[in-house]
mmCIF file of C-alpha atoms and ligand atoms in Angstrom:
data_model
loop_
_atom_site.group_PDB
_atom_site.id
_atom_site.type_symbol
_atom_site.label_atom_id
_atom_site.label_comp_id
_atom_site.label_asym_id
_atom_site.label_seq_id
_atom_site.Cartn_x
_atom_site.Cartn_y
_atom_site.Cartn_z
ATOM 1 C CA MET A 1 -18.781 43.126 26.587
ATOM 2 C CA THR A 2 -16.287 45.692 25.331
ATOM 3 C CA SER A 3 -17.995 49.071 25.521
ATOM 4 C CA HIS A 4 -17.703 51.343 22.517
ATOM 5 C CA PRO A 5 -17.943 55.139 22.395
ATOM 6 C CA GLN A 6 -20.697 55.007 19.747
ATOM 7 C CA ASP A 7 -22.634 52.600 17.581
ATOM 8 C CA LEU A 8 -20.031 51.158 15.315
ATOM 9 C CA ARG A 9 -20.455 49.740 11.843
ATOM 10 C CA PRO A 10 -20.125 45.986 11.417
ATOM 11 C CA ASP A 11 -16.793 46.093 9.577
ATOM 12 C CA THR A 12 -15.381 48.141 12.458
ATOM 13 C CA ILE A 13 -16.830 45.744 15.030
ATOM 14 C CA THR A 14 -14.930 42.835 13.444
ATOM 15 C CA VAL A 15 -11.753 44.731 14.288
ATOM 16 C CA SER A 16 -12.672 46.331 17.614
ATOM 17 C CA ALA A 17 -14.809 43.767 19.461
ATOM 18 C CA GLY A 18 -13.454 41.368 22.044
ATOM 19 C CA ARG A 19 -10.349 43.349 22.968
ATOM 20 C CA PRO A 20 -9.048 43.482 26.555
ATOM 21 C CA PRO A 21 -9.850 46.657 28.549
ATOM 22 C CA ARG A 22 -7.557 49.631 27.954
ATOM 23 C CA GLY A 23 -4.959 50.178 30.615
ATOM 24 C CA HIS A 24 -1.324 50.837 31.261
ATOM 25 C CA ASP A 25 0.719 48.126 29.502
ATOM 26 C CA SER A 26 -2.378 46.043 28.874
ATOM 27 C CA PRO A 27 -2.174 43.858 25.757
ATOM 28 C CA VAL A 28 -4.272 44.847 22.722
ATOM 29 C CA ASN A 29 -5.110 41.213 22.015
ATOM 30 C CA PRO A 30 -6.654 38.647 24.347
ATOM 31 C CA ALA A 31 -4.343 36.030 25.783
ATOM 32 C CA LEU A 32 -4.457 32.392 24.767
ATOM 33 C CA ILE A 33 -5.109 30.577 28.018
ATOM 34 C CA LEU A 34 -4.326 26.882 28.091
ATOM 35 C CA SER A 35 -5.579 25.603 31.400
ATOM 36 C CA SER A 36 -8.076 22.848 32.050
ATOM 37 C CA THR A 37 -8.823 23.996 35.580
ATOM 38 C CA PHE A 38 -8.988 27.171 37.640
ATOM 39 C CA HIS A 39 -8.217 28.099 41.242
ATOM 40 C CA GLU A 40 -11.009 27.535 43.702
ATOM 41 C CA THR A 41 -12.220 30.500 45.662
ATOM 42 C CA GLU A 42 -13.355 30.368 49.244
ATOM 43 C CA SER A 43 -16.743 31.818 48.438
ATOM 44 C CA PRO A 44 -17.905 30.324 45.123
ATOM 45 C CA ARG A 45 -19.925 32.651 42.882
ATOM 46 C CA ASP A 46 -22.176 32.153 39.919
ATOM 47 C CA GLY A 47 -20.100 32.091 36.766
ATOM 48 C CA ASP A 48 -16.890 30.910 38.422
ATOM 49 C CA ARG A 49 -14.684 29.179 35.873
ATOM 50 C CA ILE A 50 -14.191 25.943 37.840
ATOM 51 C CA TYR A 51 -13.217 23.602 34.973
ATOM 52 C CA GLY A 52 -12.343 23.846 31.276
ATOM 53 C CA ARG A 53 -15.390 21.947 30.018
ATOM 54 C CA MET A 54 -17.590 24.658 31.509
ATOM 55 C CA SER A 55 -15.722 27.758 30.417
ATOM 56 C CA ASN A 56 -12.421 29.093 29.219
ATOM 57 C CA PRO A 57 -11.302 32.750 29.251
ATOM 58 C CA THR A 58 -10.161 32.465 25.612
ATOM 59 C CA TRP A 59 -13.742 31.714 24.509
ATOM 60 C CA ASP A 60 -15.094 34.956 25.974
ATOM 61 C CA PRO A 61 -13.727 37.600 23.567
ATOM 62 C CA PHE A 62 -14.800 35.591 20.505
ATOM 63 C CA GLU A 63 -18.245 34.934 21.975
ATOM 64 C CA GLU A 64 -18.630 38.642 22.736
ATOM 65 C CA ALA A 65 -17.443 39.716 19.290
ATOM 66 C CA LEU A 66 -19.787 37.333 17.472
ATOM 67 C CA ALA A 67 -22.752 38.426 19.611
ATOM 68 C CA GLU A 68 -21.975 42.059 18.855
ATOM 69 C CA LEU A 69 -21.836 41.322 15.127
ATOM 70 C CA GLU A 70 -25.112 39.387 15.156
ATOM 71 C CA GLY A 71 -26.809 42.030 17.292
ATOM 72 C CA ALA A 72 -27.428 39.598 20.177
ATOM 73 C CA GLU A 73 -28.000 40.682 23.746
ATOM 74 C CA LEU A 74 -26.074 37.741 25.201
ATOM 75 C CA PRO A 75 -22.636 36.321 24.399
ATOM 76 C CA ALA A 76 -22.537 33.638 21.690
ATOM 77 C CA LEU A 77 -21.660 30.043 22.548
ATOM 78 C CA VAL A 78 -18.694 28.539 20.770
ATOM 79 C CA PHE A 79 -18.760 24.786 19.988
ATOM 80 C CA SER A 80 -16.299 22.128 18.863
ATOM 81 C CA ALA A 81 -17.752 22.286 15.312
ATOM 82 C CA GLY A 82 -20.695 23.642 13.381
ATOM 83 C CA LEU A 83 -22.320 20.237 13.737
ATOM 84 C CA GLY A 84 -21.692 20.255 17.492
ATOM 85 C CA ALA A 85 -23.658 23.500 17.539
ATOM 86 C CA ALA A 86 -26.337 21.930 15.309
ATOM 87 C CA ALA A 87 -26.691 18.961 17.689
ATOM 88 C CA ALA A 88 -27.181 21.345 20.612
ATOM 89 C CA ALA A 89 -29.837 23.278 18.689
ATOM 90 C CA LEU A 90 -31.685 20.053 17.727
ATOM 91 C CA SER A 91 -31.667 19.003 21.396
ATOM 92 C CA LEU A 92 -34.237 21.768 22.036
ATOM 93 C CA ILE A 93 -36.836 19.682 20.180
ATOM 94 C CA PRO A 94 -38.824 17.549 22.636
ATOM 95 C CA THR A 95 -38.725 13.786 21.975
ATOM 96 C CA GLY A 96 -40.923 12.994 18.990
ATOM 97 C CA GLY A 97 -41.267 16.673 18.053
ATOM 98 C CA THR A 98 -41.199 17.825 14.440
ATOM 99 C CA LEU A 99 -38.329 19.510 12.635
ATOM 100 C CA VAL A 100 -38.876 21.244 9.289
ATOM 101 C CA ILE A 101 -35.605 21.473 7.374
ATOM 102 C CA PRO A 102 -34.628 22.469 3.817
ATOM 103 C CA ARG A 103 -34.248 19.463 1.512
ATOM 104 C CA ASN A 104 -31.011 21.020 0.301
ATOM 105 C CA ALA A 105 -29.604 22.144 3.632
ATOM 106 C CA TYR A 106 -25.956 21.398 4.384
ATOM 107 C CA GLY A 107 -25.552 17.605 4.022
ATOM 108 C CA GLY A 108 -24.154 17.131 7.527
ATOM 109 C CA SER A 109 -27.109 18.888 9.138
ATOM 110 C CA ILE A 110 -29.508 16.660 7.200
ATOM 111 C CA SER A 111 -27.552 13.491 8.066
ATOM 112 C CA LEU A 112 -27.632 14.472 11.738
ATOM 113 C CA ALA A 113 -31.380 15.165 11.634
ATOM 114 C CA GLU A 114 -31.982 11.872 9.791
ATOM 115 C CA ALA A 115 -29.964 9.963 12.396
ATOM 116 C CA GLU A 116 -32.041 11.555 15.160
ATOM 117 C CA ALA A 117 -35.241 10.758 13.267
ATOM 118 C CA ALA A 118 -34.179 7.124 12.752
ATOM 119 C CA LYS A 119 -33.897 6.736 16.527
ATOM 120 C CA GLY A 120 -37.329 8.231 17.051
ATOM 121 C CA HIS A 121 -35.951 11.352 18.699
ATOM 122 C CA LEU A 122 -37.709 13.608 16.219
ATOM 123 C CA LYS A 123 -39.908 13.667 13.124
ATOM 124 C CA LEU A 124 -38.387 15.145 10.015
ATOM 125 C CA ILE A 125 -40.101 17.091 7.268
ATOM 126 C CA GLN A 126 -37.916 18.135 4.353
ATOM 127 C CA VAL A 127 -39.095 21.079 2.282
ATOM 128 C CA ASP A 128 -38.043 23.238 -0.624
ATOM 129 C CA ILE A 129 -37.096 26.293 1.407
ATOM 130 C CA ALA A 130 -37.560 28.642 -1.567
ATOM 131 C CA GLU A 131 -41.254 27.618 -1.820
ATOM 132 C CA THR A 132 -42.685 29.771 0.956
ATOM 133 C CA ALA A 133 -46.263 28.425 0.757
ATOM 134 C CA GLU A 134 -45.052 24.816 0.845
ATOM 135 C CA VAL A 135 -42.907 25.474 3.912
ATOM 136 C CA ILE A 136 -45.757 27.245 5.722
ATOM 137 C CA ASP A 137 -48.088 24.325 4.939
ATOM 138 C CA HIS A 138 -45.730 21.992 6.760
ATOM 139 C CA LEU A 139 -45.230 24.170 9.820
ATOM 140 C CA HIS A 140 -48.436 23.175 11.552
ATOM 141 C CA GLY A 141 -47.468 21.267 14.706
ATOM 142 C CA ALA A 142 -43.741 21.788 14.104
ATOM 143 C CA HIS A 143 -41.347 22.483 16.983
ATOM 144 C CA MET A 144 -38.483 23.852 14.961
ATOM 145 C CA LEU A 145 -37.936 25.451 11.581
ATOM 146 C CA TRP A 146 -34.405 25.240 10.234
ATOM 147 C CA ILE A 147 -33.536 27.909 7.688
ATOM 148 C CA GLU A 148 -30.531 27.923 5.429
ATOM 149 C CA SER A 149 -30.503 30.643 2.787
ATOM 150 C CA PRO A 150 -28.793 30.547 0.359
ATOM 151 C CA THR A 151 -28.672 26.756 0.653
ATOM 152 C CA ASN A 152 -25.473 24.766 0.322
ATOM 153 C CA PRO A 153 -24.730 24.091 -2.562
ATOM 154 C CA MET A 154 -27.941 24.817 -4.525
ATOM 155 C CA LEU A 155 -27.981 28.504 -3.503
ATOM 156 C CA GLU A 156 -31.761 28.683 -3.182
ATOM 157 C CA VAL A 157 -32.909 31.847 -1.426
ATOM 158 C CA ALA A 158 -35.721 31.713 1.153
ATOM 159 C CA GLU A 159 -38.190 34.389 2.233
ATOM 160 C CA THR A 160 -36.701 34.401 5.681
ATOM 161 C CA GLN A 161 -38.877 37.029 7.343
ATOM 162 C CA SER A 162 -42.220 35.505 6.266
ATOM 163 C CA LEU A 163 -41.047 32.021 7.207
ATOM 164 C CA THR A 164 -39.896 33.196 10.639
ATOM 165 C CA GLU A 165 -43.234 34.908 11.294
ATOM 166 C CA ALA A 166 -45.194 31.841 10.156
ATOM 167 C CA ALA A 167 -43.084 29.573 12.384
ATOM 168 C CA HIS A 168 -43.598 31.813 15.396
ATOM 169 C CA ALA A 169 -47.344 31.892 14.757
ATOM 170 C CA VAL A 170 -47.400 28.117 15.406
ATOM 171 C CA GLY A 171 -44.940 28.330 18.312
ATOM 172 C CA ALA A 172 -41.935 26.849 16.506
ATOM 173 C CA VAL A 173 -38.351 27.821 17.272
ATOM 174 C CA VAL A 174 -36.473 29.283 14.296
ATOM 175 C CA VAL A 175 -32.838 28.325 13.786
ATOM 176 C CA VAL A 176 -30.949 30.019 10.960
ATOM 177 C CA ASP A 177 -27.708 28.594 9.639
ATOM 178 C CA ASN A 178 -25.942 31.863 8.774
ATOM 179 C CA THR A 179 -22.651 30.273 7.715
ATOM 180 C CA PHE A 180 -22.843 31.341 4.058
ATOM 181 C CA ASN A 181 -23.881 34.910 4.779
ATOM 182 C CA THR A 182 -21.940 35.848 7.898
ATOM 183 C CA PRO A 183 -23.405 38.717 9.967
ATOM 184 C CA LEU A 184 -21.991 41.176 7.414
ATOM 185 C CA ILE A 185 -24.589 40.012 4.871
ATOM 186 C CA SER A 186 -27.510 39.040 7.112
ATOM 187 C CA ARG A 187 -28.436 39.253 10.801
ATOM 188 C CA PRO A 188 -31.243 36.740 11.401
ATOM 189 C CA LEU A 189 -31.940 37.937 14.962
ATOM 190 C CA ASP A 190 -32.995 41.280 13.419
ATOM 191 C CA TYR A 191 -35.858 39.614 11.541
ATOM 192 C CA GLY A 192 -36.872 37.650 14.611
ATOM 193 C CA ALA A 193 -35.017 34.329 14.362
ATOM 194 C CA ASP A 194 -34.401 32.684 17.731
ATOM 195 C CA ILE A 195 -31.021 31.071 17.169
ATOM 196 C CA VAL A 196 -28.240 31.742 14.669
ATOM 197 C CA LEU A 197 -25.853 28.928 13.821
ATOM 198 C CA HIS A 198 -22.372 29.266 12.376
ATOM 199 C CA SER A 199 -19.839 26.855 11.100
ATOM 200 C CA VAL A 200 -17.028 29.138 12.287
ATOM 201 C CA THR A 201 -14.780 26.794 10.302
ATOM 202 C CA LYS A 202 -15.791 28.708 7.182
ATOM 203 C CA TYR A 203 -15.836 32.512 6.686
ATOM 204 C CA LEU A 204 -15.586 33.670 10.294
ATOM 205 C CA ALA A 205 -12.256 31.927 10.924
ATOM 206 C CA GLY A 206 -11.508 32.159 7.210
ATOM 207 C CA HIS A 207 -8.192 30.335 6.779
ATOM 208 C CA SER A 208 -9.185 26.662 6.596
ATOM 209 C CA ASP A 209 -7.132 25.878 9.678
ATOM 210 C CA VAL A 210 -9.744 25.367 12.396
ATOM 211 C CA VAL A 211 -12.962 23.385 12.830
ATOM 212 C CA LEU A 212 -15.353 25.289 15.077
ATOM 213 C CA GLY A 213 -19.025 26.167 15.509
ATOM 214 C CA ALA A 214 -21.166 28.716 17.313
ATOM 215 C CA LEU A 215 -24.740 29.506 18.330
ATOM 216 C CA VAL A 216 -26.079 32.989 18.988
ATOM 217 C CA THR A 217 -29.337 33.878 20.739
ATOM 218 C CA SER A 218 -30.817 36.721 22.768
ATOM 219 C CA ASN A 219 -33.071 34.350 24.732
ATOM 220 C CA LYS A 220 -31.701 33.731 28.220
ATOM 221 C CA GLU A 221 -33.453 30.407 28.875
ATOM 222 C CA VAL A 222 -32.574 29.054 25.438
ATOM 223 C CA ARG A 223 -28.945 30.074 25.869
ATOM 224 C CA ALA A 224 -28.775 28.379 29.276
ATOM 225 C CA GLU A 225 -30.156 25.147 27.803
ATOM 226 C CA LEU A 226 -27.714 25.235 24.893
ATOM 227 C CA LYS A 227 -24.825 25.894 27.250
ATOM 228 C CA THR A 228 -25.808 22.985 29.485
ATOM 229 C CA HIS A 229 -25.902 20.765 26.390
ATOM 230 C CA ARG A 230 -22.402 21.937 25.444
ATOM 231 C CA THR A 231 -21.049 21.256 28.925
ATOM 232 C CA LEU A 232 -22.665 17.849 29.390
ATOM 233 C CA HIS A 233 -21.883 16.579 25.888
ATOM 234 C CA GLY A 234 -18.375 17.999 25.992
ATOM 235 C CA ALA A 235 -18.942 19.700 22.634
ATOM 236 C CA ILE A 236 -16.364 22.309 23.562
ATOM 237 C CA ALA A 237 -13.829 24.197 21.510
ATOM 238 C CA GLY A 238 -10.105 24.108 22.113
ATOM 239 C CA PRO A 239 -8.858 27.516 23.287
ATOM 240 C CA PHE A 240 -6.283 27.741 20.486
ATOM 241 C CA GLU A 241 -8.940 27.230 17.791
ATOM 242 C CA VAL A 242 -11.039 30.012 19.271
ATOM 243 C CA TRP A 243 -8.030 32.306 19.531
ATOM 244 C CA LEU A 244 -7.314 31.660 15.833
ATOM 245 C CA ALA A 245 -10.960 32.287 14.945
ATOM 246 C CA LEU A 246 -10.899 35.733 16.578
ATOM 247 C CA ARG A 247 -7.678 36.510 14.720
ATOM 248 C CA GLY A 248 -9.382 35.456 11.491
ATOM 249 C CA LEU A 249 -12.481 37.519 12.268
ATOM 250 C CA ARG A 250 -10.401 40.718 12.233
ATOM 251 C CA THR A 251 -10.158 40.555 8.417
ATOM 252 C CA LEU A 252 -13.667 39.209 7.745
ATOM 253 C CA ALA A 253 -14.932 42.358 6.012
ATOM 254 C CA LEU A 254 -11.962 42.582 3.652
ATOM 255 C CA ARG A 255 -12.117 38.884 2.851
ATOM 256 C CA MET A 256 -15.862 38.962 2.216
ATOM 257 C CA ASP A 257 -15.606 42.017 -0.043
ATOM 258 C CA ARG A 258 -12.933 40.450 -2.182
ATOM 259 C CA SER A 259 -14.470 37.010 -2.235
ATOM 260 C CA GLN A 260 -17.844 38.449 -3.291
ATOM 261 C CA SER A 261 -16.496 40.691 -6.020
ATOM 262 C CA ASN A 262 -14.438 37.774 -7.367
ATOM 263 C CA ALA A 263 -17.528 35.523 -7.222
ATOM 264 C CA MET A 264 -19.662 38.047 -9.104
ATOM 265 C CA GLU A 265 -17.075 38.443 -11.848
ATOM 266 C CA LEU A 266 -16.500 34.698 -12.233
ATOM 267 C CA ALA A 267 -20.248 33.896 -12.191
ATOM 268 C CA THR A 268 -20.813 36.461 -14.949
ATOM 269 C CA ARG A 269 -18.046 35.042 -17.122
ATOM 270 C CA LEU A 270 -19.058 31.431 -16.458
ATOM 271 C CA ALA A 271 -22.669 32.203 -17.432
ATOM 272 C CA SER A 272 -21.556 32.767 -21.023
ATOM 273 C CA HIS A 273 -18.990 29.959 -21.177
ATOM 274 C CA PRO A 274 -19.936 27.242 -23.708
ATOM 275 C CA ALA A 275 -18.837 24.367 -21.417
ATOM 276 C CA ILE A 276 -21.213 25.439 -18.614
ATOM 277 C CA ALA A 277 -24.817 24.229 -18.628
ATOM 278 C CA LYS A 278 -25.952 26.358 -15.687
ATOM 279 C CA VAL A 279 -24.615 28.859 -13.171
ATOM 280 C CA ARG A 280 -26.232 29.289 -9.771
ATOM 281 C CA TYR A 281 -25.343 32.579 -8.085
ATOM 282 C CA PRO A 282 -27.889 34.910 -6.460
ATOM 283 C CA GLY A 283 -25.923 37.900 -7.756
ATOM 284 C CA LEU A 284 -26.825 37.128 -11.366
ATOM 285 C CA HIS A 285 -29.949 38.940 -12.619
ATOM 286 C CA LYS A 286 -31.298 35.750 -14.165
ATOM 287 C CA ASP A 287 -30.903 33.724 -10.958
ATOM 288 C CA PRO A 288 -34.266 32.689 -9.444
ATOM 289 C CA GLY A 289 -33.115 33.940 -6.017
ATOM 290 C CA HIS A 290 -31.790 37.292 -7.264
ATOM 291 C CA GLN A 291 -34.676 39.565 -6.260
ATOM 292 C CA ARG A 292 -35.056 37.991 -2.827
ATOM 293 C CA ALA A 293 -31.332 38.158 -2.199
ATOM 294 C CA LYS A 294 -31.330 41.822 -3.247
ATOM 295 C CA ASP A 295 -34.235 42.578 -0.920
ATOM 296 C CA GLN A 296 -32.955 40.702 2.127
ATOM 297 C CA LEU A 297 -29.188 40.422 1.965
ATOM 298 C CA LYS A 298 -26.333 42.912 2.016
ATOM 299 C CA GLY A 299 -24.370 40.859 -0.496
ATOM 300 C CA PHE A 300 -24.517 37.767 -2.672
ATOM 301 C CA GLY A 301 -21.757 35.775 -0.990
ATOM 302 C CA GLY A 302 -18.665 34.005 -2.229
ATOM 303 C CA ILE A 303 -20.115 30.667 -3.342
ATOM 304 C CA VAL A 304 -20.913 29.905 -6.973
ATOM 305 C CA SER A 305 -22.320 26.561 -8.122
ATOM 306 C CA ILE A 306 -21.991 25.498 -11.741
ATOM 307 C CA GLU A 307 -23.399 22.576 -13.658
ATOM 308 C CA LEU A 308 -21.454 20.986 -16.471
ATOM 309 C CA GLU A 309 -22.756 18.793 -19.290
ATOM 310 C CA SER A 310 -22.059 15.583 -17.395
ATOM 311 C CA ARG A 311 -20.622 14.124 -14.226
ATOM 312 C CA GLU A 312 -17.502 13.139 -16.205
ATOM 313 C CA ALA A 313 -16.992 16.709 -17.399
ATOM 314 C CA ALA A 314 -17.372 17.914 -13.794
ATOM 315 C CA ASP A 315 -14.781 15.403 -12.560
ATOM 316 C CA ALA A 316 -12.439 16.382 -15.397
ATOM 317 C CA LEU A 317 -12.747 20.074 -14.486
ATOM 318 C CA VAL A 318 -11.839 19.409 -10.864
ATOM 319 C CA LYS A 319 -8.906 17.259 -12.003
ATOM 320 C CA SER A 320 -7.606 19.884 -14.442
ATOM 321 C CA VAL A 321 -7.331 22.961 -12.214
ATOM 322 C CA ARG A 322 -3.882 24.012 -10.997
ATOM 323 C CA LEU A 323 -4.554 27.063 -8.811
ATOM 324 C CA TRP A 324 -8.000 26.165 -7.435
ATOM 325 C CA LEU A 325 -7.681 23.507 -4.756
ATOM 326 C CA PRO A 326 -9.806 20.391 -5.159
ATOM 327 C CA ALA A 327 -11.131 20.067 -1.611
ATOM 328 C CA THR A 328 -14.326 20.228 0.364
ATOM 329 C CA SER A 329 -15.206 23.073 2.763
ATOM 330 C CA LEU A 330 -15.537 26.751 1.920
ATOM 331 C CA GLY A 331 -15.055 30.275 3.176
ATOM 332 C CA GLY A 332 -11.270 30.342 3.365
ATOM 333 C CA VAL A 333 -8.855 32.771 1.709
ATOM 334 C CA GLU A 334 -8.010 30.140 -0.904
ATOM 335 C CA SER A 335 -10.366 29.120 -3.713
ATOM 336 C CA LEU A 336 -11.731 25.586 -3.451
ATOM 337 C CA ILE A 337 -13.508 23.484 -6.050
ATOM 338 C CA GLU A 338 -15.566 20.338 -5.459
ATOM 339 C CA ARG A 339 -18.059 18.105 -7.227
ATOM 340 C CA ARG A 340 -20.434 17.789 -4.314
ATOM 341 C CA ARG A 341 -22.050 14.450 -5.178
ATOM 342 C CA ARG A 342 -18.727 12.718 -4.740
ATOM 343 C CA GLN A 343 -19.648 12.933 -1.029
ATOM 344 C CA PRO A 344 -21.868 9.987 -0.110
ATOM 345 C CA GLY A 345 -23.889 12.110 2.359
ATOM 346 C CA GLU A 346 -24.903 14.704 -0.227
ATOM 347 C CA PRO A 347 -28.665 14.963 -0.927
ATOM 348 C CA VAL A 348 -29.627 13.263 -4.221
ATOM 349 C CA THR A 349 -31.456 16.448 -5.229
ATOM 350 C CA VAL A 350 -28.013 17.964 -5.899
ATOM 351 C CA PRO A 351 -27.140 17.239 -9.555
ATOM 352 C CA GLU A 352 -24.232 14.840 -10.241
ATOM 353 C CA SER A 353 -22.695 17.404 -12.590
ATOM 354 C CA LEU A 354 -22.754 20.247 -10.029
ATOM 355 C CA VAL A 355 -19.432 21.739 -9.022
ATOM 356 C CA ARG A 356 -19.289 24.112 -6.070
ATOM 357 C CA LEU A 357 -16.791 26.949 -6.166
ATOM 358 C CA SER A 358 -15.749 28.600 -2.915
ATOM 359 C CA VAL A 359 -14.239 31.768 -4.304
ATOM 360 C CA GLY A 360 -11.244 33.010 -2.366
ATOM 361 C CA ILE A 361 -9.364 36.291 -2.329
ATOM 362 C CA GLU A 362 -6.780 35.648 -5.050
ATOM 363 C CA ASN A 363 -6.560 37.904 -8.114
ATOM 364 C CA VAL A 364 -9.682 37.215 -10.143
ATOM 365 C CA GLU A 365 -7.780 37.070 -13.439
ATOM 366 C CA ASP A 366 -5.637 34.206 -12.164
ATOM 367 C CA LEU A 367 -8.730 32.383 -10.905
ATOM 368 C CA TRP A 368 -10.439 32.866 -14.268
ATOM 369 C CA ALA A 369 -7.415 31.839 -16.347
ATOM 370 C CA ASP A 370 -7.150 28.596 -14.376
ATOM 371 C CA LEU A 371 -10.873 27.785 -14.682
ATOM 372 C CA ASP A 372 -10.837 28.624 -18.370
ATOM 373 C CA GLN A 373 -7.881 26.350 -19.155
ATOM 374 C CA ALA A 374 -9.392 23.552 -17.043
ATOM 375 C CA LEU A 375 -12.751 23.931 -18.820
ATOM 376 C CA SER A 376 -11.067 23.603 -22.226
ATOM 377 C CA THR A 377 -9.260 20.492 -21.013
ATOM 378 C CA SER A 378 -12.458 18.974 -19.643
ATOM 379 C CA ALA A 379 -14.653 19.971 -22.622
ATOM 380 C CA GLY A 380 -13.642 16.808 -24.501
ATOM 381 C CA GLN A 381 -15.089 14.607 -21.733
ATOM 382 C CA THR A 382 -18.623 13.457 -22.438
ATOM 383 C CA GLY A 383 -21.064 11.442 -20.400
HETATM 384 C C1 LIG B 401 -19.672 23.309 7.060
HETATM 385 C C2 LIG B 401 -21.050 23.658 7.347
HETATM 386 C C3 LIG B 401 -21.696 23.206 8.507
HETATM 387 C C4 LIG B 401 -21.026 22.260 9.484
HETATM 388 O O1 LIG B 401 -19.980 22.855 10.182
HETATM 389 P P1 LIG B 401 -18.671 22.092 10.708
HETATM 390 O O2 LIG B 401 -17.859 23.176 11.292
HETATM 391 O O3 LIG B 401 -18.047 21.415 9.515
HETATM 392 O O4 LIG B 401 -19.131 21.081 11.704
HETATM 393 C C5 LIG B 401 -22.997 23.619 8.741
HETATM 394 N N1 LIG B 401 -23.633 24.423 7.879
HETATM 395 C C6 LIG B 401 -23.061 24.883 6.746
HETATM 396 C C7 LIG B 401 -23.832 25.777 5.836
HETATM 397 C C8 LIG B 401 -21.753 24.517 6.441
HETATM 398 O O5 LIG B 401 -21.188 24.966 5.312
#
């Protein structure tokens, strides 16, 4: 790992980590290495590159940078996608073992867990992750607790530390999907989580131009098992995607700051807009997750979910925006808007009239003006 003269702050680490060693004429950025195979040596050593499904030099700087940001003692593992990383994490559950997962976790993670459960690979218990006592009740005999907080797109906030301690007390592995927060807002390894998952596709890469995932852990045996899964399942990232992700990571702190301040301003204005039935944003004082978010997180994030009067009004809003982009995904520089239930895989606990806003880094007045005009246009639509 790149050695630093002192303990650096996270926003500095995003800029300084994963750079090549200093030296005469040495580049300041890591090279993009496109090679599927590597020269054999006469005396093979542990960690030799061998073949591109096992390792690639372009993965290393990103894996080191992400580990440094998450406070991990071992390099992260980059995967083909967030769900590729999720599949590797689920593979730690022994056949027939129990997984406890938030009812409103990211739809893809739930679909994957349900598919595994349908084949008898695991037993699935879905919980309301904000209800600490309910979650703890279900942990008995569990092999893995999956935490997502705030959840996507309901933005429920969990008591992550208590849940992690309760899971460890029964010997369960704790996986935290930290995609929404990024390590700038929360570092799950610090409160004892075993594995951190990222959809790097979102904030870390930040430009909606790569699909990528990652796992971070400080446990040597766990990391080795996850890496073997990655190699044998071929869930590997293309070097160019990883190179782009490190480039994106350099501006993470600036993007998060802007996205969060925009989100706070828009959530506040939306909360008093007559066309909006409900605003979900942990930054709002009235939000049920506000106190927990304040206690546990270093920010409230860039995602705001709103509920309109009806599904029709929600569809009309999405159809009427001109600057916001109607598209799924989140965490990019551009603001995206989506009625989540239009996705067939979305949990039915997500209201039909819910629209998720991924707030980008544009000028907040332009974002507001566009939402406001679209809300007036859609106000005439009734269920
Ligand atoms: C997008 C997303 C994932 C899945 O990641 P992919 O990169 O799309 O495979 C997992 N968790 C959360 C919270 C997400 O937003």
